[in-house]
Amino acid sequence: EAQVTQNPRYLITVTGKKLTVTCSQNMNHEYMSWYRQDPGLGLRQIYYSMNVEVTDKGDVPEGYKVSRKEKRNFPLILESPSPNQTSLYFCASSIEGGQPQHFGDGTRLSIL
Amino acid sequence: ILNVEQSPQSLHVQEGDSTNFTCSFPSSNFYALHWYRWETAKSPEALFVMTLNGDEKKKGRISATLNTKEGYSYLYIKGSQPEDSATYLCAFITSSASKIIFGSGTRLSIRP
């Protein structure tokens, strides 16, 4: 089954404790992206990747890092999480940039 | 900063009524516009990919139009049904086919 898988689905943690949210797709998609969703603000793009080893900033990259060492994986790293990063996060992929995206089920992060 | 706006923010319509809502986007640096449907507790799913000025797309009772010169797209739902209740998102894709900017969505509720 074609899918985008995010882990964990839920996480409560404390300020400053490094965390990684994994994202994996099994569709051989070139383009992958991370979003955060906050009430009233819609989906905001954090980082995107056009292909392996090619990543770039979206609209809200501060406090986040990503890597794309393999085509299928696109982890989101919070080196020193802060409460303002409490949000619902979505990973998405598409066959290439500009094509419609397939979304993961979301990860709800709470930073205390 | 590129801005994508959707109106109205929310909409309540009677079952059987037809409705429409708007996505406004920059008229420059355009590559594509996507419409997504986002049901509660699920992930966004792609409805339409619009690329050419004057595009009209249709899927069942839902259709969309695109005007790239003036920077707007309309989504129409004919004969609304309870299962149409969802948030409808538009996403503007920049000319490099890389960055994606989502509107904040129109939340549609259908009254039986």
JSON list of C-alpha atoms in Angstrom, two decimals:
[
{"chain": "A", "resi": 1, "resn": "GLU", "atom": "CA", "xyz": [0.00, 0.00, 0.00]},
{"chain": "A", "resi": 2, "resn": "ALA", "atom": "CA", "xyz": [1.33, 3.43, -1.01]},
{"chain": "A", "resi": 3, "resn": "GLN", "atom": "CA", "xyz": [1.84, 5.51, 2.08]},
{"chain": "A", "resi": 4, "resn": "VAL", "atom": "CA", "xyz": [3.73, 8.14, 4.02]},
{"chain": "A", "resi": 5, "resn": "THR", "atom": "CA", "xyz": [4.56, 6.97, 7.53]},
{"chain": "A", "resi": 6, "resn": "GLN", "atom": "CA", "xyz": [5.41, 9.31, 10.38]},
{"chain": "A", "resi": 7, "resn": "ASN", "atom": "CA", "xyz": [6.66, 8.33, 13.82]},
{"chain": "A", "resi": 8, "resn": "PRO", "atom": "CA", "xyz": [5.86, 8.96, 16.55]},
{"chain": "A", "resi": 9, "resn": "ARG", "atom": "CA", "xyz": [2.21, 9.93, 16.21]},
{"chain": "A", "resi": 10, "resn": "TYR", "atom": "CA", "xyz": [2.17, 11.65, 19.59]},
{"chain": "A", "resi": 11, "resn": "LEU", "atom": "CA", "xyz": [4.97, 12.94, 21.79]},
{"chain": "A", "resi": 12, "resn": "ILE", "atom": "CA", "xyz": [5.08, 14.97, 24.98]},
{"chain": "A", "resi": 13, "resn": "THR", "atom": "CA", "xyz": [8.55, 16.13, 25.92]},
{"chain": "A", "resi": 14, "resn": "VAL", "atom": "CA", "xyz": [10.40, 18.91, 27.70]},
{"chain": "A", "resi": 15, "resn": "THR", "atom": "CA", "xyz": [12.19, 22.02, 26.54]},
{"chain": "A", "resi": 16, "resn": "GLY", "atom": "CA", "xyz": [15.70, 21.43, 25.27]},
{"chain": "A", "resi": 17, "resn": "LYS", "atom": "CA", "xyz": [15.52, 17.65, 24.84]},
{"chain": "A", "resi": 18, "resn": "LYS", "atom": "CA", "xyz": [16.50, 16.83, 21.26]},
{"chain": "A", "resi": 19, "resn": "LEU", "atom": "CA", "xyz": [13.94, 14.88, 19.28]},
{"chain": "A", "resi": 20, "resn": "THR", "atom": "CA", "xyz": [13.51, 13.46, 15.80]},
{"chain": "A", "resi": 21, "resn": "VAL", "atom": "CA", "xyz": [10.29, 12.79, 13.94]},
{"chain": "A", "resi": 22, "resn": "THR", "atom": "CA", "xyz": [10.80, 10.24, 11.21]},
{"chain": "A", "resi": 23, "resn": "CYS", "atom": "CA", "xyz": [9.07, 10.25, 7.83]},
{"chain": "A", "resi": 24, "resn": "SER", "atom": "CA", "xyz": [9.25, 7.48, 5.27]},
{"chain": "A", "resi": 25, "resn": "GLN", "atom": "CA", "xyz": [7.50, 7.02, 1.92]},
{"chain": "A", "resi": 26, "resn": "ASN", "atom": "CA", "xyz": [7.33, 3.87, -0.20]},
{"chain": "A", "resi": 27, "resn": "MET", "atom": "CA", "xyz": [6.34, 5.48, -3.51]},
{"chain": "A", "resi": 28, "resn": "ASN", "atom": "CA", "xyz": [9.81, 6.40, -4.79]},
{"chain": "A", "resi": 29, "resn": "HIS", "atom": "CA", "xyz": [8.82, 10.06, -4.65]},
{"chain": "A", "resi": 30, "resn": "GLU", "atom": "CA", "xyz": [11.45, 12.69, -5.29]},
{"chain": "A", "resi": 31, "resn": "TYR", "atom": "CA", "xyz": [9.82, 15.57, -3.41]},
{"chain": "A", "resi": 32, "resn": "MET", "atom": "CA", "xyz": [9.25, 15.54, 0.36]},
{"chain": "A", "resi": 33, "resn": "SER", "atom": "CA", "xyz": [8.17, 18.27, 2.72]},
{"chain": "A", "resi": 34, "resn": "TRP", "atom": "CA", "xyz": [7.41, 19.03, 6.36]},
{"chain": "A", "resi": 35, "resn": "TYR", "atom": "CA", "xyz": [4.57, 21.26, 7.57]},
{"chain": "A", "resi": 36, "resn": "ARG", "atom": "CA", "xyz": [3.27, 22.44, 10.87]},
{"chain": "A", "resi": 37, "resn": "GLN", "atom": "CA", "xyz": [-0.38, 23.18, 11.46]},
{"chain": "A", "resi": 38, "resn": "ASP", "atom": "CA", "xyz": [-1.46, 25.70, 14.06]},
{"chain": "A", "resi": 39, "resn": "PRO", "atom": "CA", "xyz": [-5.02, 26.94, 14.70]},
{"chain": "A", "resi": 40, "resn": "GLY", "atom": "CA", "xyz": [-6.03, 29.72, 12.33]},
{"chain": "A", "resi": 41, "resn": "LEU", "atom": "CA", "xyz": [-2.75, 29.54, 10.41]},
{"chain": "A", "resi": 42, "resn": "GLY", "atom": "CA", "xyz": [-3.22, 26.58, 8.11]},
{"chain": "A", "resi": 43, "resn": "LEU", "atom": "CA", "xyz": [-0.30, 24.44, 6.98]},
{"chain": "A", "resi": 44, "resn": "ARG", "atom": "CA", "xyz": [3.06, 26.21, 6.95]},
{"chain": "A", "resi": 45, "resn": "GLN", "atom": "CA", "xyz": [6.02, 24.69, 5.16]},
{"chain": "A", "resi": 46, "resn": "ILE", "atom": "CA", "xyz": [9.07, 24.12, 7.35]},
{"chain": "A", "resi": 47, "resn": "TYR", "atom": "CA", "xyz": [11.55, 22.47, 4.96]},
{"chain": "A", "resi": 48, "resn": "TYR", "atom": "CA", "xyz": [11.32, 20.69, 1.66]},
{"chain": "A", "resi": 49, "resn": "SER", "atom": "CA", "xyz": [13.54, 18.42, -0.40]},
{"chain": "A", "resi": 50, "resn": "MET", "atom": "CA", "xyz": [13.51, 18.19, -4.17]},
{"chain": "A", "resi": 51, "resn": "ASN", "atom": "CA", "xyz": [15.64, 15.03, -4.14]},
{"chain": "A", "resi": 52, "resn": "VAL", "atom": "CA", "xyz": [18.36, 13.17, -2.26]},
{"chain": "A", "resi": 53, "resn": "GLU", "atom": "CA", "xyz": [20.84, 15.58, -0.63]},
{"chain": "A", "resi": 54, "resn": "VAL", "atom": "CA", "xyz": [18.80, 18.59, -1.83]},
{"chain": "A", "resi": 55, "resn": "THR", "atom": "CA", "xyz": [16.95, 20.42, 0.94]},
{"chain": "A", "resi": 56, "resn": "ASP", "atom": "CA", "xyz": [15.78, 23.99, 1.33]},
{"chain": "A", "resi": 57, "resn": "LYS", "atom": "CA", "xyz": [13.94, 26.22, 3.78]},
{"chain": "A", "resi": 58, "resn": "GLY", "atom": "CA", "xyz": [10.23, 26.77, 3.68]},
{"chain": "A", "resi": 59, "resn": "ASP", "atom": "CA", "xyz": [8.46, 29.64, 5.41]},
{"chain": "A", "resi": 60, "resn": "VAL", "atom": "CA", "xyz": [9.12, 28.65, 9.03]},
{"chain": "A", "resi": 61, "resn": "PRO", "atom": "CA", "xyz": [12.48, 26.81, 9.25]},
{"chain": "A", "resi": 62, "resn": "GLU", "atom": "CA", "xyz": [13.78, 28.35, 12.49]},
{"chain": "A", "resi": 63, "resn": "GLY", "atom": "CA", "xyz": [14.47, 25.75, 15.17]},
{"chain": "A", "resi": 64, "resn": "TYR", "atom": "CA", "xyz": [14.31, 22.79, 12.79]},
{"chain": "A", "resi": 65, "resn": "LYS", "atom": "CA", "xyz": [16.75, 20.71, 10.78]},
{"chain": "A", "resi": 66, "resn": "VAL", "atom": "CA", "xyz": [16.20, 18.06, 8.14]},
{"chain": "A", "resi": 67, "resn": "SER", "atom": "CA", "xyz": [18.28, 15.61, 6.15]},
{"chain": "A", "resi": 68, "resn": "ARG", "atom": "CA", "xyz": [17.68, 13.59, 2.99]},
{"chain": "A", "resi": 69, "resn": "LYS", "atom": "CA", "xyz": [20.34, 10.91, 2.78]},
{"chain": "A", "resi": 70, "resn": "GLU", "atom": "CA", "xyz": [18.02, 8.40, 1.12]},
{"chain": "A", "resi": 71, "resn": "LYS", "atom": "CA", "xyz": [15.09, 8.95, -1.18]},
{"chain": "A", "resi": 72, "resn": "ARG", "atom": "CA", "xyz": [12.51, 7.34, 1.11]},
{"chain": "A", "resi": 73, "resn": "ASN", "atom": "CA", "xyz": [13.38, 9.08, 4.40]},
{"chain": "A", "resi": 74, "resn": "PHE", "atom": "CA", "xyz": [13.09, 12.71, 5.44]},
{"chain": "A", "resi": 75, "resn": "PRO", "atom": "CA", "xyz": [13.47, 13.12, 9.22]},
{"chain": "A", "resi": 76, "resn": "LEU", "atom": "CA", "xyz": [12.64, 16.34, 11.04]},
{"chain": "A", "resi": 77, "resn": "ILE", "atom": "CA", "xyz": [15.02, 17.21, 13.85]},
{"chain": "A", "resi": 78, "resn": "LEU", "atom": "CA", "xyz": [14.37, 19.58, 16.72]},
{"chain": "A", "resi": 79, "resn": "GLU", "atom": "CA", "xyz": [17.79, 20.10, 18.32]},
{"chain": "A", "resi": 80, "resn": "SER", "atom": "CA", "xyz": [16.53, 22.12, 21.27]},
{"chain": "A", "resi": 81, "resn": "PRO", "atom": "CA", "xyz": [12.72, 22.10, 21.28]},
{"chain": "A", "resi": 82, "resn": "SER", "atom": "CA", "xyz": [10.84, 25.02, 22.80]},
{"chain": "A", "resi": 83, "resn": "PRO", "atom": "CA", "xyz": [7.16, 25.41, 23.78]},
{"chain": "A", "resi": 84, "resn": "ASN", "atom": "CA", "xyz": [6.42, 27.47, 20.64]},
{"chain": "A", "resi": 85, "resn": "GLN", "atom": "CA", "xyz": [7.14, 24.35, 18.60]},
{"chain": "A", "resi": 86, "resn": "THR", "atom": "CA", "xyz": [4.13, 22.62, 20.13]},
{"chain": "A", "resi": 87, "resn": "SER", "atom": "CA", "xyz": [2.07, 21.85, 17.06]},
{"chain": "A", "resi": 88, "resn": "LEU", "atom": "CA", "xyz": [0.67, 19.24, 14.70]},
{"chain": "A", "resi": 89, "resn": "TYR", "atom": "CA", "xyz": [3.28, 18.22, 12.13]},
{"chain": "A", "resi": 90, "resn": "PHE", "atom": "CA", "xyz": [2.70, 16.65, 8.73]},
{"chain": "A", "resi": 91, "resn": "CYS", "atom": "CA", "xyz": [5.14, 15.05, 6.36]},
{"chain": "A", "resi": 92, "resn": "ALA", "atom": "CA", "xyz": [4.16, 14.83, 2.69]},
{"chain": "A", "resi": 93, "resn": "SER", "atom": "CA", "xyz": [5.65, 13.55, -0.55]},
{"chain": "A", "resi": 94, "resn": "SER", "atom": "CA", "xyz": [4.98, 13.85, -4.27]},
{"chain": "A", "resi": 95, "resn": "ILE", "atom": "CA", "xyz": [6.42, 12.26, -7.36]},
{"chain": "A", "resi": 96, "resn": "GLU", "atom": "CA", "xyz": [8.21, 15.53, -8.09]},
{"chain": "A", "resi": 97, "resn": "GLY", "atom": "CA", "xyz": [7.97, 19.18, -7.14]},
{"chain": "A", "resi": 98, "resn": "GLY", "atom": "CA", "xyz": [4.71, 20.81, -8.20]},
{"chain": "A", "resi": 99, "resn": "GLN", "atom": "CA", "xyz": [2.69, 17.60, -8.12]},
{"chain": "A", "resi": 100, "resn": "PRO", "atom": "CA", "xyz": [-0.08, 16.85, -5.58]},
{"chain": "A", "resi": 101, "resn": "GLN", "atom": "CA", "xyz": [1.16, 15.56, -2.28]},
{"chain": "A", "resi": 102, "resn": "HIS", "atom": "CA", "xyz": [0.44, 12.49, -0.23]},
{"chain": "A", "resi": 103, "resn": "PHE", "atom": "CA", "xyz": [0.32, 13.26, 3.48]},
{"chain": "A", "resi": 104, "resn": "GLY", "atom": "CA", "xyz": [1.26, 11.22, 6.50]},
{"chain": "A", "resi": 105, "resn": "ASP", "atom": "CA", "xyz": [-1.16, 10.87, 9.41]},
{"chain": "A", "resi": 106, "resn": "GLY", "atom": "CA", "xyz": [0.46, 13.66, 11.41]},
{"chain": "A", "resi": 107, "resn": "THR", "atom": "CA", "xyz": [2.51, 13.90, 14.59]},
{"chain": "A", "resi": 108, "resn": "ARG", "atom": "CA", "xyz": [1.22, 15.85, 17.55]},
{"chain": "A", "resi": 109, "resn": "LEU", "atom": "CA", "xyz": [4.12, 17.32, 19.53]},
{"chain": "A", "resi": 110, "resn": "SER", "atom": "CA", "xyz": [3.77, 18.95, 22.92]},
{"chain": "A", "resi": 111, "resn": "ILE", "atom": "CA", "xyz": [6.84, 20.71, 24.31]},
{"chain": "A", "resi": 112, "resn": "LEU", "atom": "CA", "xyz": [6.51, 21.55, 28.00]},
{"chain": "B", "resi": 1, "resn": "ILE", "atom": "CA", "xyz": [6.34, 37.14, 1.54]},
{"chain": "B", "resi": 2, "resn": "LEU", "atom": "CA", "xyz": [3.86, 35.33, -0.69]},
{"chain": "B", "resi": 3, "resn": "ASN", "atom": "CA", "xyz": [0.33, 35.32, 0.65]},
{"chain": "B", "resi": 4, "resn": "VAL", "atom": "CA", "xyz": [-2.48, 32.89, -0.13]},
{"chain": "B", "resi": 5, "resn": "GLU", "atom": "CA", "xyz": [-5.90, 33.77, 1.21]},
{"chain": "B", "resi": 6, "resn": "GLN", "atom": "CA", "xyz": [-9.07, 31.76, 1.35]},
{"chain": "B", "resi": 7, "resn": "SER", "atom": "CA", "xyz": [-12.57, 33.05, 1.95]},
{"chain": "B", "resi": 8, "resn": "PRO", "atom": "CA", "xyz": [-14.78, 32.61, 3.71]},
{"chain": "B", "resi": 9, "resn": "GLN", "atom": "CA", "xyz": [-13.05, 31.11, 6.73]},
{"chain": "B", "resi": 10, "resn": "SER", "atom": "CA", "xyz": [-16.11, 28.96, 7.46]},
{"chain": "B", "resi": 11, "resn": "LEU", "atom": "CA", "xyz": [-19.38, 28.22, 5.78]},
{"chain": "B", "resi": 12, "resn": "HIS", "atom": "CA", "xyz": [-22.59, 26.52, 6.92]},
{"chain": "B", "resi": 13, "resn": "VAL", "atom": "CA", "xyz": [-24.97, 25.40, 4.20]},
{"chain": "B", "resi": 14, "resn": "GLN", "atom": "CA", "xyz": [-28.13, 23.35, 4.04]},
{"chain": "B", "resi": 15, "resn": "GLU", "atom": "CA", "xyz": [-27.97, 19.88, 2.53]},
{"chain": "B", "resi": 16, "resn": "GLY", "atom": "CA", "xyz": [-28.82, 20.11, -1.15]},
{"chain": "B", "resi": 17, "resn": "ASP", "atom": "CA", "xyz": [-27.64, 23.71, -1.55]},
{"chain": "B", "resi": 18, "resn": "SER", "atom": "CA", "xyz": [-24.78, 24.61, -3.82]},
{"chain": "B", "resi": 19, "resn": "THR", "atom": "CA", "xyz": [-21.86, 26.62, -2.56]},
{"chain": "B", "resi": 20, "resn": "ASN", "atom": "CA", "xyz": [-18.53, 28.08, -3.61]},
{"chain": "B", "resi": 21, "resn": "PHE", "atom": "CA", "xyz": [-15.46, 29.59, -2.06]},
{"chain": "B", "resi": 22, "resn": "THR", "atom": "CA", "xyz": [-12.36, 31.43, -3.14]},
{"chain": "B", "resi": 23, "resn": "CYS", "atom": "CA", "xyz": [-8.60, 31.11, -3.07]},
{"chain": "B", "resi": 24, "resn": "SER", "atom": "CA", "xyz": [-6.56, 34.24, -3.86]},
{"chain": "B", "resi": 25, "resn": "PHE", "atom": "CA", "xyz": [-2.88, 33.94, -4.68]},
{"chain": "B", "resi": 26, "resn": "PRO", "atom": "CA", "xyz": [-0.02, 35.98, -6.17]},
{"chain": "B", "resi": 27, "resn": "SER", "atom": "CA", "xyz": [-0.39, 36.49, -9.93]},
{"chain": "B", "resi": 28, "resn": "SER", "atom": "CA", "xyz": [3.36, 36.21, -10.45]},
{"chain": "B", "resi": 29, "resn": "ASN", "atom": "CA", "xyz": [5.76, 33.27, -9.98]},
{"chain": "B", "resi": 30, "resn": "PHE", "atom": "CA", "xyz": [2.92, 30.83, -10.60]},
{"chain": "B", "resi": 31, "resn": "TYR", "atom": "CA", "xyz": [3.55, 27.15, -11.29]},
{"chain": "B", "resi": 32, "resn": "ALA", "atom": "CA", "xyz": [0.38, 25.42, -10.10]},
{"chain": "B", "resi": 33, "resn": "LEU", "atom": "CA", "xyz": [-2.52, 25.60, -7.69]},
{"chain": "B", "resi": 34, "resn": "HIS", "atom": "CA", "xyz": [-3.76, 22.54, -5.81]},
{"chain": "B", "resi": 35, "resn": "TRP", "atom": "CA", "xyz": [-7.02, 22.01, -3.95]},
{"chain": "B", "resi": 36, "resn": "TYR", "atom": "CA", "xyz": [-7.14, 19.60, -1.03]},
{"chain": "B", "resi": 37, "resn": "ARG", "atom": "CA", "xyz": [-9.95, 18.24, 1.08]},
{"chain": "B", "resi": 38, "resn": "TRP", "atom": "CA", "xyz": [-9.20, 17.73, 4.75]},
{"chain": "B", "resi": 39, "resn": "GLU", "atom": "CA", "xyz": [-11.63, 15.77, 6.88]},
{"chain": "B", "resi": 40, "resn": "THR", "atom": "CA", "xyz": [-11.45, 15.88, 10.66]},
{"chain": "B", "resi": 41, "resn": "ALA", "atom": "CA", "xyz": [-8.98, 13.38, 12.16]},
{"chain": "B", "resi": 42, "resn": "LYS", "atom": "CA", "xyz": [-7.61, 12.53, 8.71]},
{"chain": "B", "resi": 43, "resn": "SER", "atom": "CA", "xyz": [-4.88, 13.91, 6.45]},
{"chain": "B", "resi": 44, "resn": "PRO", "atom": "CA", "xyz": [-5.39, 16.28, 3.52]},
{"chain": "B", "resi": 45, "resn": "GLU", "atom": "CA", "xyz": [-6.19, 14.58, 0.22]},
{"chain": "B", "resi": 46, "resn": "ALA", "atom": "CA", "xyz": [-5.63, 16.13, -3.19]},
{"chain": "B", "resi": 47, "resn": "LEU", "atom": "CA", "xyz": [-8.73, 17.11, -5.18]},
{"chain": "B", "resi": 48, "resn": "PHE", "atom": "CA", "xyz": [-7.46, 19.10, -8.14]},
{"chain": "B", "resi": 49, "resn": "VAL", "atom": "CA", "xyz": [-4.24, 20.21, -9.79]},
{"chain": "B", "resi": 50, "resn": "MET", "atom": "CA", "xyz": [-4.70, 23.45, -11.74]},
{"chain": "B", "resi": 51, "resn": "THR", "atom": "CA", "xyz": [-1.93, 24.71, -13.97]},
{"chain": "B", "resi": 52, "resn": "LEU", "atom": "CA", "xyz": [-3.27, 26.71, -16.93]},
{"chain": "B", "resi": 53, "resn": "ASN", "atom": "CA", "xyz": [-5.17, 29.99, -16.91]},
{"chain": "B", "resi": 54, "resn": "GLY", "atom": "CA", "xyz": [-8.80, 29.18, -17.61]},
{"chain": "B", "resi": 55, "resn": "ASP", "atom": "CA", "xyz": [-8.49, 25.59, -16.35]},
{"chain": "B", "resi": 56, "resn": "GLU", "atom": "CA", "xyz": [-11.72, 23.99, -15.21]},
{"chain": "B", "resi": 57, "resn": "LYS", "atom": "CA", "xyz": [-11.61, 20.66, -13.40]},
{"chain": "B", "resi": 58, "resn": "LYS", "atom": "CA", "xyz": [-14.50, 18.50, -12.21]},
{"chain": "B", "resi": 59, "resn": "LYS", "atom": "CA", "xyz": [-14.84, 15.49, -9.95]},
{"chain": "B", "resi": 60, "resn": "GLY", "atom": "CA", "xyz": [-18.43, 14.44, -9.39]},
{"chain": "B", "resi": 61, "resn": "ARG", "atom": "CA", "xyz": [-20.30, 17.34, -7.78]},
{"chain": "B", "resi": 62, "resn": "ILE", "atom": "CA", "xyz": [-17.13, 19.33, -7.11]},
{"chain": "B", "resi": 63, "resn": "SER", "atom": "CA", "xyz": [-15.47, 21.57, -9.66]},
{"chain": "B", "resi": 64, "resn": "ALA", "atom": "CA", "xyz": [-12.79, 24.25, -9.71]},
{"chain": "B", "resi": 65, "resn": "THR", "atom": "CA", "xyz": [-11.74, 27.11, -11.96]},
{"chain": "B", "resi": 66, "resn": "LEU", "atom": "CA", "xyz": [-8.49, 29.01, -12.27]},
{"chain": "B", "resi": 67, "resn": "ASN", "atom": "CA", "xyz": [-7.60, 32.58, -13.23]},
{"chain": "B", "resi": 68, "resn": "THR", "atom": "CA", "xyz": [-3.83, 33.05, -13.03]},
{"chain": "B", "resi": 69, "resn": "LYS", "atom": "CA", "xyz": [-3.85, 36.60, -14.46]},
{"chain": "B", "resi": 70, "resn": "GLU", "atom": "CA", "xyz": [-5.92, 37.97, -11.60]},
{"chain": "B", "resi": 71, "resn": "GLY", "atom": "CA", "xyz": [-4.78, 35.40, -9.06]},
{"chain": "B", "resi": 72, "resn": "TYR", "atom": "CA", "xyz": [-7.85, 33.50, -7.95]},
{"chain": "B", "resi": 73, "resn": "SER", "atom": "CA", "xyz": [-9.45, 30.08, -8.04]},
{"chain": "B", "resi": 74, "resn": "TYR", "atom": "CA", "xyz": [-12.99, 29.07, -7.16]},
{"chain": "B", "resi": 75, "resn": "LEU", "atom": "CA", "xyz": [-14.15, 25.75, -5.78]},
{"chain": "B", "resi": 76, "resn": "TYR", "atom": "CA", "xyz": [-17.80, 24.86, -6.37]},
{"chain": "B", "resi": 77, "resn": "ILE", "atom": "CA", "xyz": [-19.86, 22.15, -4.71]},
{"chain": "B", "resi": 78, "resn": "LYS", "atom": "CA", "xyz": [-23.20, 21.36, -6.28]},
{"chain": "B", "resi": 79, "resn": "GLY", "atom": "CA", "xyz": [-25.99, 19.86, -4.19]},
{"chain": "B", "resi": 80, "resn": "SER", "atom": "CA", "xyz": [-24.02, 19.66, -0.91]},
{"chain": "B", "resi": 81, "resn": "GLN", "atom": "CA", "xyz": [-24.18, 16.41, 1.04]},
{"chain": "B", "resi": 82, "resn": "PRO", "atom": "CA", "xyz": [-23.21, 15.76, 4.68]},
{"chain": "B", "resi": 83, "resn": "GLU", "atom": "CA", "xyz": [-20.11, 13.90, 3.50]},
{"chain": "B", "resi": 84, "resn": "ASP", "atom": "CA", "xyz": [-18.85, 17.12, 1.92]},
{"chain": "B", "resi": 85, "resn": "SER", "atom": "CA", "xyz": [-18.25, 18.52, 5.41]},
{"chain": "B", "resi": 86, "resn": "ALA", "atom": "CA", "xyz": [-14.51, 19.16, 5.60]},
{"chain": "B", "resi": 87, "resn": "THR", "atom": "CA", "xyz": [-11.90, 21.88, 5.41]},
{"chain": "B", "resi": 88, "resn": "TYR", "atom": "CA", "xyz": [-10.91, 22.76, 1.86]},
{"chain": "B", "resi": 89, "resn": "LEU", "atom": "CA", "xyz": [-7.36, 23.97, 1.38]},
{"chain": "B", "resi": 90, "resn": "CYS", "atom": "CA", "xyz": [-5.72, 25.58, -1.60]},
{"chain": "B", "resi": 91, "resn": "ALA", "atom": "CA", "xyz": [-1.95, 25.47, -2.12]},
{"chain": "B", "resi": 92, "resn": "PHE", "atom": "CA", "xyz": [0.06, 27.81, -4.34]},
{"chain": "B", "resi": 93, "resn": "ILE", "atom": "CA", "xyz": [3.18, 26.30, -5.88]},
{"chain": "B", "resi": 94, "resn": "THR", "atom": "CA", "xyz": [5.90, 28.78, -6.87]},
{"chain": "B", "resi": 95, "resn": "SER", "atom": "CA", "xyz": [7.44, 28.91, -10.32]},
{"chain": "B", "resi": 96, "resn": "SER", "atom": "CA", "xyz": [10.43, 26.80, -9.28]},
{"chain": "B", "resi": 97, "resn": "ALA", "atom": "CA", "xyz": [7.97, 23.99, -8.46]},
{"chain": "B", "resi": 98, "resn": "SER", "atom": "CA", "xyz": [9.55, 23.85, -5.04]},
{"chain": "B", "resi": 99, "resn": "LYS", "atom": "CA", "xyz": [7.94, 26.03, -2.36]},
{"chain": "B", "resi": 100, "resn": "ILE", "atom": "CA", "xyz": [4.33, 25.43, -1.41]},
{"chain": "B", "resi": 101, "resn": "ILE", "atom": "CA", "xyz": [2.17, 28.00, 0.35]},
{"chain": "B", "resi": 102, "resn": "PHE", "atom": "CA", "xyz": [-1.16, 26.89, 1.76]},
{"chain": "B", "resi": 103, "resn": "GLY", "atom": "CA", "xyz": [-4.15, 29.05, 2.48]},
{"chain": "B", "resi": 104, "resn": "SER", "atom": "CA", "xyz": [-5.69, 28.73, 5.92]},
{"chain": "B", "resi": 105, "resn": "GLY", "atom": "CA", "xyz": [-8.68, 26.86, 4.51]},
{"chain": "B", "resi": 106, "resn": "THR", "atom": "CA", "xyz": [-12.46, 27.12, 4.32]},
{"chain": "B", "resi": 107, "resn": "ARG", "atom": "CA", "xyz": [-14.27, 24.96, 6.85]},
{"chain": "B", "resi": 108, "resn": "LEU", "atom": "CA", "xyz": [-17.53, 23.71, 5.31]},
{"chain": "B", "resi": 109, "resn": "SER", "atom": "CA", "xyz": [-20.37, 22.30, 7.43]},
{"chain": "B", "resi": 110, "resn": "ILE", "atom": "CA", "xyz": [-23.46, 20.80, 5.85]},
{"chain": "B", "resi": 111, "resn": "ARG", "atom": "CA", "xyz": [-26.71, 20.90, 7.84]},
{"chain": "B", "resi": 112, "resn": "PRO", "atom": "CA", "xyz": [-28.97, 17.89, 7.21]}
]
